[in-house]
């Protein structure tokens, strides 16, 4: 099916390395969100894209985190100089109708920083 | 105060029981409301939207009370497969606000 696709599904990296996470939203969905979920915790909002622009980046934890979206489609979340506290599941979601149609989530990327 | 609050549970109920969860929200400008289900180590999945008049989908009934700013989810005839965490979500113009979820365990 044409759901939200995220890659990689799992990523193990050493502390201090950079990682790039990818999200391919549902075709035609203009809104794209990144969330983070630590084990046993709720979802933490990171960033929201409408088209290629990011009107809300308020959830990015530090300047080590950045995200971009190109062509109104694929988005990448980059974490530089990873730290152990960055270990979490990173979830991408897209929506076709801002705030109304609900979010469709990908399977997530499980990031482990050793 | 959190924008969306839920009782974390767990709610342990026997198979066949009826169980209800409430969720309160603080932003009176919230426009849309949803219940999501999240299984362990899986992504959240939309269970149902919540409409002002209330709505039902099989064994699941959702209600919205704007005056008191809460939404509810009722599950009838609980199944073992209903065991999961149920997330309450509100949204405004674009932002989705998640509750931390209520854990449900249906026991055989």
mmCIF file of N, CA, C and O in Angstrom, chain A residues 9-54:
data_model
loop_
_atom_site.group_PDB
_atom_site.id
_atom_site.type_symbol
_atom_site.label_atom_id
_atom_site.label_comp_id
_atom_site.label_asym_id
_atom_site.label_seq_id
_atom_site.Cartn_x
_atom_site.Cartn_y
_atom_site.Cartn_z
ATOM 1 N N UNK A 9 14.795 1.300 9.188
ATOM 2 C CA UNK A 9 13.879 0.939 10.277
ATOM 3 C C UNK A 9 14.630 0.872 11.599
ATOM 4 O O UNK A 9 14.067 1.146 12.650
ATOM 5 N N UNK A 10 15.898 0.533 11.517
ATOM 6 C CA UNK A 10 16.755 0.509 12.696
ATOM 7 C C UNK A 10 18.098 1.116 12.354
ATOM 8 O O UNK A 10 18.615 0.897 11.258
ATOM 9 N N UNK A 11 18.650 1.855 13.308
ATOM 10 C CA UNK A 11 19.966 2.451 13.087
ATOM 11 C C UNK A 11 20.724 2.428 14.409
ATOM 12 O O UNK A 11 20.258 2.972 15.410
ATOM 13 N N UNK A 12 21.881 1.805 14.382
ATOM 14 C CA UNK A 12 22.770 1.835 15.541
ATOM 15 C C UNK A 12 23.988 2.651 15.152
ATOM 16 O O UNK A 12 24.607 2.390 14.119
ATOM 17 N N UNK A 13 24.328 3.639 15.946
ATOM 18 C CA UNK A 13 25.445 4.496 15.616
ATOM 19 C C UNK A 13 26.252 4.791 16.868
ATOM 20 O O UNK A 13 25.764 4.676 17.986
ATOM 21 N N UNK A 14 27.492 5.169 16.635
ATOM 22 C CA UNK A 14 28.351 5.528 17.768
ATOM 23 C C UNK A 14 28.156 6.983 18.141
ATOM 24 O O UNK A 14 27.920 7.841 17.273
ATOM 25 N N UNK A 15 28.274 7.241 19.415
ATOM 26 C CA UNK A 15 28.190 8.618 19.902
ATOM 27 C C UNK A 15 29.143 9.524 19.110
ATOM 28 O O UNK A 15 30.293 9.144 18.836
ATOM 29 N N UNK A 16 28.629 10.672 18.690
ATOM 30 C CA UNK A 16 29.440 11.637 17.960
ATOM 31 C C UNK A 16 29.279 11.577 16.453
ATOM 32 O O UNK A 16 29.668 12.519 15.746
ATOM 33 N N UNK A 17 28.693 10.493 15.960
ATOM 34 C CA UNK A 17 28.467 10.370 14.514
ATOM 35 C C UNK A 17 27.193 11.106 14.122
ATOM 36 O O UNK A 17 26.308 11.347 14.942
ATOM 37 N N UNK A 18 27.108 11.422 12.835
ATOM 38 C CA UNK A 18 25.894 12.031 12.286
ATOM 39 C C UNK A 18 24.998 10.937 11.708
ATOM 40 O O UNK A 18 25.492 9.929 11.193
ATOM 41 N N UNK A 19 23.679 11.143 11.808
ATOM 42 C CA UNK A 19 22.733 10.209 11.196
ATOM 43 C C UNK A 19 21.697 10.976 10.402
ATOM 44 O O UNK A 19 21.394 12.138 10.704
ATOM 45 N N UNK A 20 21.177 10.297 9.400
ATOM 46 C CA UNK A 20 20.141 10.890 8.555
ATOM 47 C C UNK A 20 18.984 9.910 8.463
ATOM 48 O O UNK A 20 19.167 8.744 8.097
ATOM 49 N N UNK A 21 17.809 10.407 8.795
ATOM 50 C CA UNK A 21 16.606 9.582 8.760
ATOM 51 C C UNK A 21 15.711 10.097 7.652
ATOM 52 O O UNK A 21 15.564 11.311 7.470
ATOM 53 N N UNK A 22 15.064 9.166 6.971
ATOM 54 C CA UNK A 22 14.292 9.545 5.798
ATOM 55 C C UNK A 22 12.818 9.210 5.972
ATOM 56 O O UNK A 22 12.470 8.194 6.589
ATOM 57 N N UNK A 23 11.983 10.072 5.422
ATOM 58 C CA UNK A 23 10.535 9.849 5.453
ATOM 59 C C UNK A 23 9.953 10.149 4.078
ATOM 60 O O UNK A 23 10.177 11.234 3.520
ATOM 61 N N UNK A 24 9.168 9.213 3.589
ATOM 62 C CA UNK A 24 8.467 9.387 2.326
ATOM 63 C C UNK A 24 6.968 9.377 2.634
ATOM 64 O O UNK A 24 6.420 8.326 2.969
ATOM 65 N N UNK A 25 6.315 10.533 2.581
ATOM 66 C CA UNK A 25 4.915 10.594 3.029
ATOM 67 C C UNK A 25 3.968 10.008 2.000
ATOM 68 O O UNK A 25 4.357 9.642 0.890
ATOM 69 N N UNK A 26 2.707 9.945 2.368
ATOM 70 C CA UNK A 26 1.670 9.526 1.440
ATOM 71 C C UNK A 26 1.596 10.558 0.310
ATOM 72 O O UNK A 26 1.618 11.773 0.566
ATOM 73 N N UNK A 27 1.516 10.061 -0.895
ATOM 74 C CA UNK A 27 1.484 10.942 -2.060
ATOM 75 C C UNK A 27 0.331 11.930 -1.955
ATOM 76 O O UNK A 27 -0.815 11.547 -1.676
ATOM 77 N N UNK A 28 0.661 13.204 -2.156
ATOM 78 C CA UNK A 28 -0.359 14.244 -2.118
ATOM 79 C C UNK A 28 -0.556 14.882 -0.755
ATOM 80 O O UNK A 28 -1.216 15.918 -0.638
ATOM 81 N N UNK A 29 0.034 14.275 0.282
ATOM 82 C CA UNK A 29 -0.081 14.878 1.616
ATOM 83 C C UNK A 29 0.890 16.047 1.719
ATOM 84 O O UNK A 29 2.101 15.887 1.604
ATOM 85 N N UNK A 30 0.335 17.223 1.987
ATOM 86 C CA UNK A 30 1.177 18.411 2.037
ATOM 87 C C UNK A 30 1.799 18.615 3.416
ATOM 88 O O UNK A 30 2.821 19.263 3.545
ATOM 89 N N UNK A 31 1.161 18.108 4.442
ATOM 90 C CA UNK A 31 1.668 18.306 5.800
ATOM 91 C C UNK A 31 2.481 17.091 6.224
ATOM 92 O O UNK A 31 2.062 15.944 6.022
ATOM 93 N N UNK A 32 3.634 17.353 6.816
ATOM 94 C CA UNK A 32 4.522 16.283 7.277
ATOM 95 C C UNK A 32 5.065 16.654 8.649
ATOM 96 O O UNK A 32 5.412 17.816 8.905
ATOM 97 N N UNK A 33 5.093 15.673 9.517
ATOM 98 C CA UNK A 33 5.498 15.903 10.912
ATOM 99 C C UNK A 33 6.579 14.895 11.298
ATOM 100 O O UNK A 33 6.530 13.739 10.880
ATOM 101 N N UNK A 34 7.457 15.330 12.156
ATOM 102 C CA UNK A 34 8.406 14.422 12.814
ATOM 103 C C UNK A 34 8.130 14.446 14.316
ATOM 104 O O UNK A 34 7.957 15.512 14.913
ATOM 105 N N UNK A 35 8.111 13.238 14.877
ATOM 106 C CA UNK A 35 7.950 13.070 16.312
ATOM 107 C C UNK A 35 9.058 12.155 16.818
ATOM 108 O O UNK A 35 9.664 11.396 16.056
ATOM 109 N N UNK A 36 9.262 12.201 18.125
ATOM 110 C CA UNK A 36 10.224 11.315 18.759
ATOM 111 C C UNK A 36 9.526 10.657 19.942
ATOM 112 O O UNK A 36 8.739 11.306 20.647
ATOM 113 N N UNK A 37 9.805 9.382 20.141
ATOM 114 C CA UNK A 37 9.199 8.668 21.261
ATOM 115 C C UNK A 37 10.265 7.831 21.950
ATOM 116 O O UNK A 37 10.807 6.898 21.339
ATOM 117 N N UNK A 38 10.540 8.170 23.185
ATOM 118 C CA UNK A 38 11.459 7.370 23.977
ATOM 119 C C UNK A 38 10.688 6.224 24.616
ATOM 120 O O UNK A 38 9.464 6.287 24.743
ATOM 121 N N UNK A 39 11.395 5.188 25.030
ATOM 122 C CA UNK A 39 10.767 3.975 25.534
ATOM 123 C C UNK A 39 9.817 4.281 26.683
ATOM 124 O O UNK A 39 10.196 4.908 27.676
ATOM 125 N N UNK A 40 8.570 3.876 26.526
ATOM 126 C CA UNK A 40 7.589 4.060 27.586
ATOM 127 C C UNK A 40 7.066 5.466 27.742
ATOM 128 O O UNK A 40 6.312 5.749 28.675
ATOM 129 N N UNK A 41 7.447 6.346 26.820
ATOM 130 C CA UNK A 41 7.028 7.745 26.917
ATOM 131 C C UNK A 41 6.042 8.107 25.818
ATOM 132 O O UNK A 41 5.808 7.332 24.888
ATOM 133 N N UNK A 42 5.498 9.316 25.938
ATOM 134 C CA UNK A 42 4.583 9.799 24.919
ATOM 135 C C UNK A 42 5.325 10.343 23.712
ATOM 136 O O UNK A 42 6.553 10.351 23.663
ATOM 137 N N UNK A 43 4.580 10.808 22.739
ATOM 138 C CA UNK A 43 5.168 11.365 21.518
ATOM 139 C C UNK A 43 5.590 12.806 21.749
ATOM 140 O O UNK A 43 4.839 13.608 22.288
ATOM 141 N N UNK A 44 6.796 13.112 21.309
ATOM 142 C CA UNK A 44 7.357 14.453 21.439
ATOM 143 C C UNK A 44 7.433 15.079 20.054
ATOM 144 O O UNK A 44 8.107 14.557 19.167
ATOM 145 N N UNK A 45 6.738 16.181 19.858
ATOM 146 C CA UNK A 45 6.731 16.879 18.566
ATOM 147 C C UNK A 45 8.109 17.477 18.285
ATOM 148 O O UNK A 45 8.727 18.087 19.164
ATOM 149 N N UNK A 46 8.568 17.311 17.063
ATOM 150 C CA UNK A 46 9.851 17.890 16.666
ATOM 151 C C UNK A 46 9.663 19.038 15.681
ATOM 152 O O UNK A 46 10.114 20.159 15.930
ATOM 153 N N UNK A 47 9.016 18.754 14.547
ATOM 154 C CA UNK A 47 8.931 19.759 13.496
ATOM 155 C C UNK A 47 7.749 19.460 12.595
ATOM 156 O O UNK A 47 7.347 18.303 12.441
ATOM 157 N N UNK A 48 7.211 20.517 11.998
ATOM 158 C CA UNK A 48 6.075 20.421 11.086
ATOM 159 C C UNK A 48 6.454 21.085 9.768
ATOM 160 O O UNK A 48 6.968 22.204 9.752
ATOM 161 N N UNK A 49 6.161 20.400 8.671
ATOM 162 C CA UNK A 49 6.336 20.961 7.333
ATOM 163 C C UNK A 49 4.976 21.139 6.669
ATOM 164 O O UNK A 49 4.108 20.263 6.762
ATOM 165 N N UNK A 50 4.819 22.261 6.002
ATOM 166 C CA UNK A 50 3.702 22.448 5.085
ATOM 167 C C UNK A 50 4.352 22.707 3.726
ATOM 168 O O UNK A 50 4.968 23.753 3.522
ATOM 169 N N UNK A 51 4.191 21.774 2.828
ATOM 170 C CA UNK A 51 4.985 21.848 1.612
ATOM 171 C C UNK A 51 6.451 21.702 1.982
ATOM 172 O O UNK A 51 6.815 20.829 2.771
ATOM 173 N N UNK A 52 7.271 22.577 1.415
ATOM 174 C CA UNK A 52 8.703 22.521 1.696
ATOM 175 C C UNK A 52 9.131 23.406 2.847
ATOM 176 O O UNK A 52 10.305 23.390 3.226
ATOM 177 N N UNK A 53 8.215 24.183 3.367
ATOM 178 C CA UNK A 53 8.611 25.098 4.431
ATOM 179 C C UNK A 53 8.236 24.523 5.788
ATOM 180 O O UNK A 53 7.319 23.702 5.901
ATOM 181 N N UNK A 54 8.944 24.951 6.808
ATOM 182 C CA UNK A 54 8.749 24.447 8.158
ATOM 183 C C UNK A 54 8.301 25.579 9.068
ATOM 184 O O UNK A 54 9.138 26.218 9.725
#
